Amino acid sequence: MSLNRRTFLESSVAVGAGATLATGVAAAPAQAHGPRPRPARRYSFTVMGTTDLHGNVFNWDYFTDKEFDDKAHNDVGLAKISTLVDQVRAEKGRRNTLLIDAGDTIQGTQLSYYYAKVDPITARRGPVHPMAQAMNAIGYDAAALGNHEFNYGIPVLRKFEEQCDFPLLGANALDAKTLRPAFAPYSMHRLRTPCGRDVRVAVLGLTNPGIAIWDKANVSGRMVFPGLEEQAAKWVPKLRSMGADVVVVSAHSGSSGTSSYGDQLPYVENAAGLVAEQVPGIDAILVGHAHTEIPEYRVRNKVSGKDVVLSEPLKWGQRLTLFDFDLVWVKGRWVVEKVGARVLNSNTVEEDPEIVGLLADEHKKVVTYVNQVIGTSSATMATVEAPWKDEPIIDLINHVQAETVRAALAGGEYAALPVLSQASCFSRTAAIPAGQVTIRDAAGLYVFENTLEARLLTGAQLKDYLEFSARYYVRTAAGAPVDPAKLTNADGTPDYNYDAVYGVTYEIDIARPVGERIVKLSYDGRPVDPAARFVFAVNNYRASGGGAFPHVAGAPQLWADSDEIRNTIIQWVKAKGAIDPGQFASVGWRLTRDGVPVF
């Protein structure tokens, strides 16, 4: 299918036909001896926004097989969002609202996985994706592309795009050969007012440049992803010249101005704040990608001197952003007078029964699938303490990865080299129970669609890699009390950017400064030679520069797999039939202070 199947460069999406006046102001007092001035014509409307839905339709956790809950008692899913949207539309008038999304829609739950891999939407007479069904029923007007939209390959994404009743936007997702937009860059929406010309609202979609790294296997040679600031600067003036009264950007990019892929690309990953600061003509930005909650954040544009309002609703449908716009008619055109943003919490409402009923069958199919028994375990294993202890459950991931790579390289040039493996604690609530093990148990260890690679590292590079990983711990002096709840995630480092390496032994001295923490690094009982060579089993996110770990992105690739690591784990358990931690678990690393174990 052509990457330029849809071209929206000169098209628009008309929304709404007729609306009631949302706000008004009283006329100013007449002058003593003059005509009464006419009251200013005003109009108000609201743009609602979600982001990082990640395949969540229901308030359900397929990995625990029960209703979703967390420490803050958040709820998730489009069924909850639908109820909030209905409430806002009832209050504002449906024709005075728009609903948009900022990306990462079709990956993240076993529901989304099932309809990409088990019963794929790309099959002949295949099903309609549940996320498309739900978003169509709710009435989305536009959605930006997220980086995870590309995880299952372009054919799945194109089929999802075809099934949506709204455009998928990506002004900086370009065809690699023509450098023309591979998706609609923008959509244009008309809101009819009772007092003058329609309000024309342009929604510009921007996605994440990191796609070129994280999904290289799917997009290399087919698409390129230039920076958000560059493409916003190109498109915003065009949208204004086309008559847009209001420009809203839906950006799958955080607001911090940082990147997790280091210098692998010349673009900023979390660039929404920079777009607001550098590109004039934008009124509001719906922010995505960072999985944080920002009810309202104002950035002063350096060119115009005007504030741009940013808002990021929390992931998975936990929040709904509302951008409230107040416009006034000035000299023959609509002018934005005021913009404010806030978020609504989805845990304050019930699920929309229409959405629940619409997808009840799909939900039941996935619940049945994930509860299939694939083996047994001789012991319970959990990730509760995995962020600060070498736990058997992380060893299981690493053991499967190392064994898989070893088998793939057997008989080849690198077969005699030691195989090491990295793994992260993606969830602190994952567990393998004693007794029967299901697909959801195994899949819960690896919640991302990462695939497996083998890279070649030296002992010196391995040491650097471990030192970088160890920045995850808060420096804690010898003798000082240690609180595990405050020990990890130093400087905001997420759990998924801390790697435990399997196949070597080492200590992490948390009393030492960052960069000097790895001690007693050994392989097979002997200190690691800086010149020694190791095969490194690593996920594609890390191998592509994700997390900006040193050396691995530039290391020679010896082998790569196209199947997800969690599928590899599931197939391994199926093949073995039984999991015995005694066959693979060991204490390969530990936290110390001056040689004394912390735990």
mmCIF file of C-alpha atoms in Angstrom, residues 457-463 521 527-534:
data_model
loop_
_atom_site.group_PDB
_atom_site.id
_atom_site.type_symbol
_atom_site.label_atom_id
_atom_site.label_comp_id
_atom_site.label_asym_id
_atom_site.label_seq_id
_atom_site.Cartn_x
_atom_site.Cartn_y
_atom_site.Cartn_z
ATOM 1 C CA LEU A 457 30.434 -5.564 23.497
ATOM 2 C CA THR A 458 33.868 -5.428 25.085
ATOM 3 C CA GLY A 459 34.510 -5.747 28.806
ATOM 4 C CA ALA A 460 35.282 -2.029 29.002
ATOM 5 C CA GLN A 461 32.019 -1.184 27.257
ATOM 6 C CA LEU A 462 30.123 -3.504 29.577
ATOM 7 C CA LYS A 463 31.573 -1.672 32.574
ATOM 8 C CA LEU A 521 32.881 -7.039 37.981
ATOM 9 C CA PRO A 527 37.764 -10.026 36.826
ATOM 10 C CA VAL A 528 36.408 -8.942 33.469
ATOM 11 C CA ASP A 529 39.167 -8.099 31.001
ATOM 12 C CA PRO A 530 38.431 -4.715 29.383
ATOM 13 C CA ALA A 531 39.417 -6.234 26.036
ATOM 14 C CA ALA A 532 37.276 -9.353 26.395
ATOM 15 C CA ARG A 533 34.374 -9.768 23.979
ATOM 16 C CA PHE A 534 30.834 -10.625 24.999
#
